[in-house]
Amino acid sequence: MALIVQKYGGTSVGSVERIQAVAQRVMQTVQAGNSLVVVVSAMGKTTDGLVKLANAISSNPCRREMDMLLSTGEQVSIALLSMALQEFGQPAVSLTGAQVGIVTEAEHTRARILQISSQRIEKHLKDRKVVVVAGFQGISSTTDWEITTLGRGGSDTSAVALAAALKANCCEIYTDVPGILTTDPRIVPEAQLMTEITSDEMLELASLGAKVLHPRAVEIARNYGVELVVRSSWSDEPGTKVISPQPQSRSLVGLEITKPVDGVEYDTNQAKVALLRVPDRPGVAARLFGEIARQNLDVDLIIQSIHESNTNDIAFTVTTPILKRAEAVAQAIAPVLRSHSASQEEAEVMVQQQIAKVSIVGAGMIGRPGVAAQMFATLSDAGINIQMISTSEVKVSCVIDAEDCDRAIDVLCRTFEVNRQEALGKNEHLPIQNQKAPPVRGVALALKQARLAIRQVHDRPGTAAKLFGLLAQHNISVDMIIQSQRCRVVDGIPKRDIAFTVAQIDAEEARRVLAEAAAEFGWGEVVVDSAIAKVSIVGAGMIGQPGVAARMFEALAQHKINIQMITTSEIKISCVVAQEQGILALKAIHTAFELGSGQQIQVPA
C-alpha cells in the first residue's frame, strides 16, 4: 500500500461541483489501496478577495493580521472537502497547518518551514482516514502559536514538505493544465506537454515564471528525493514526472532552511573571447554565434553587458583546446559587425587565457539574496577579483584568474561547509541528462522585471561583495548579474559597469540603497529601466550541443528584436529585451525550437 500526498489548487476546488469532483478522484485513489493526505488551496479567487478586503480597511495592513486573515481561505476548503468525502462514505478529517504541526520561521507572509510533526497525521492514516490539510500555512512555534503563511505557491510547498516528512511514495500536484508544458498555454495554446523533466530544469522554469510549480516546492523535492508528478484535475492523463537526483542524507529539522550550497565546482580549462563595442542592433549576436555554431564550436558562458553609446560588449568562454579556432571566428566576423568597416575600435577582439571558473551549486539558494553575496565576499576576503559572473537557480559561477583557482576552491569550501575533497571538476556535477533529451525543454517569459545599472564601479576585489551584500541586507533578490568587459581608468582607478535584474516591486528600493552607496563609495550613476522582459530557454540537453544559443538569437533577429543583455548557465540562456516585445520573443523562440504540439491546450477559467 502506497502513501500518496495530493495537492489541489484554488481552481480545482473553486466551486461545490469541483470540490465534489476532487472528492471522487480522492475516493478512486483510496479504493486503489493507497493511504492519502490531501493538501488544498483556498477556493478560486478567495485569497484575492481577502486581500482586497484588507486593502479597503488599511493601506498598509499589519502582516500578522494578514496571515490571520488569509489563512481562513484554506480552512473553508479543507472543511468542505472533508464533508464531501464523508458524504461519499469515506472517513476524512480536516486539519489546519497548526493542527498538523507545520512549524515555520516567525516571518509573517513569507515564512519557511522548519519542521513538521507527523504523529497526528500518521494516527489518522492508521485509522484509514483521508487527512485533508490546509496548504500555505503553519505556526511560528509550539509556544506562541502565531499563525504564519508561506507566501506565493505556499500550498505546493506544504504538499511537498509533507511528502518529505512522511516519506511518502509520491506527491501529486493537481492543476488546471495537463502537466508541465513547454511554455505558458495562455500565450501559446499549442504548447507541448512534457512526459518528464529534471528537477534542475524545473527549478529554472519555475523561477522564470512558469506558474505550474513553485520553486520552493521543487527545491524540497530535489533535496529530499520526493517523487513529484504534475497532473490535470480534469483528466486521468499521467501528467509530467519531475526527476530528482539521488538525494544526500538530510535532516528533516530545518527543512526549508537547509544548507544552501551542497557543492563547489571548478574548471581551469577555460579561455575568454570578448568583442568590445559591437553595434547595439538586432542580429549581431545571431551573426556571431551563428558562425561559431557553423564551426561546431561549443561555447560555455555567454555574457552581453548593457549598452553604452549604442554599442555593447559580448564575451564568451570556451575550452582552451578550441580557443584558436574561436578567436579566428571572432576576428573574421568582427569587420562584418562594424557600422564603419574602417573603424578598428568597433568590434575589437580581446582574448584572455589563464582563467578559471569556480561555482557554488545547490537548490537551497533559491530566494536567498545572501548566498551570492556571501560567495562574492568570500572571494573578496581572499583578494580574488571577479571578471565575469553567471547566475542560475542552482548555480552561481565566477570567472577569475587561473592562478587564484585553488585558493578560491579552498575558501568557498570552508565558507559553505563543503568537503574540499568533494569539490568537482568540470561537468562532474551537471544535472541528470537523458541522451535523447531535446536541447530545449521549455521557454519562459518574465515580464515583471526591472534592470538596474551602476556605472563606473571600482574594478577590484570586494566591489561585487559590497554591492550585492547591501541588496541582501534589504532582502532584495537579484537575478541576472553582468559586468561590462570594458575597463576604464578614471583618476588612476580602473572602473567597470555592473548591471543586474530584480523584480519590479524591488526596483525603487534597490535604486535608493545603491544611490546612497554610490555617493559613499565613489561609484557612478544608478540607472533603472522597468520596461524590460526576460525570455529564457531551459534544457539539460543543450549541454555539449553547439548552436543552441545561435538558434535562439536568430529567432529574435528574424523578428527585429534587439537583445539588451545575455547571460547563460549550462542549462539556461536568458536574454533581456524590450518589455513590449516580450510575448513576441517568447512565441518566436518557441516556434524556432519546434516545441508546438499541433493541439491547443484549453485552460479552464
Short mmCIF file of C-alpha atoms in Angstrom, two decimals, residues 57 206 470 539 603:
data_model
loop_
_atom_site.label_atom_id
_atom_site.label_comp_id
_atom_site.label_asym_id
_atom_site.label_seq_id
_atom_site.Cartn_x
_atom_site.Cartn_y
_atom_site.Cartn_z
CA ILE A 57 -9.61 48.71 5.57
CA ALA A 206 9.56 27.73 -12.15
CA LEU A 470 23.82 45.73 0.53
CA GLY A 539 17.18 22.32 -21.21
CA VAL A 603 -7.08 26.28 -19.68
#
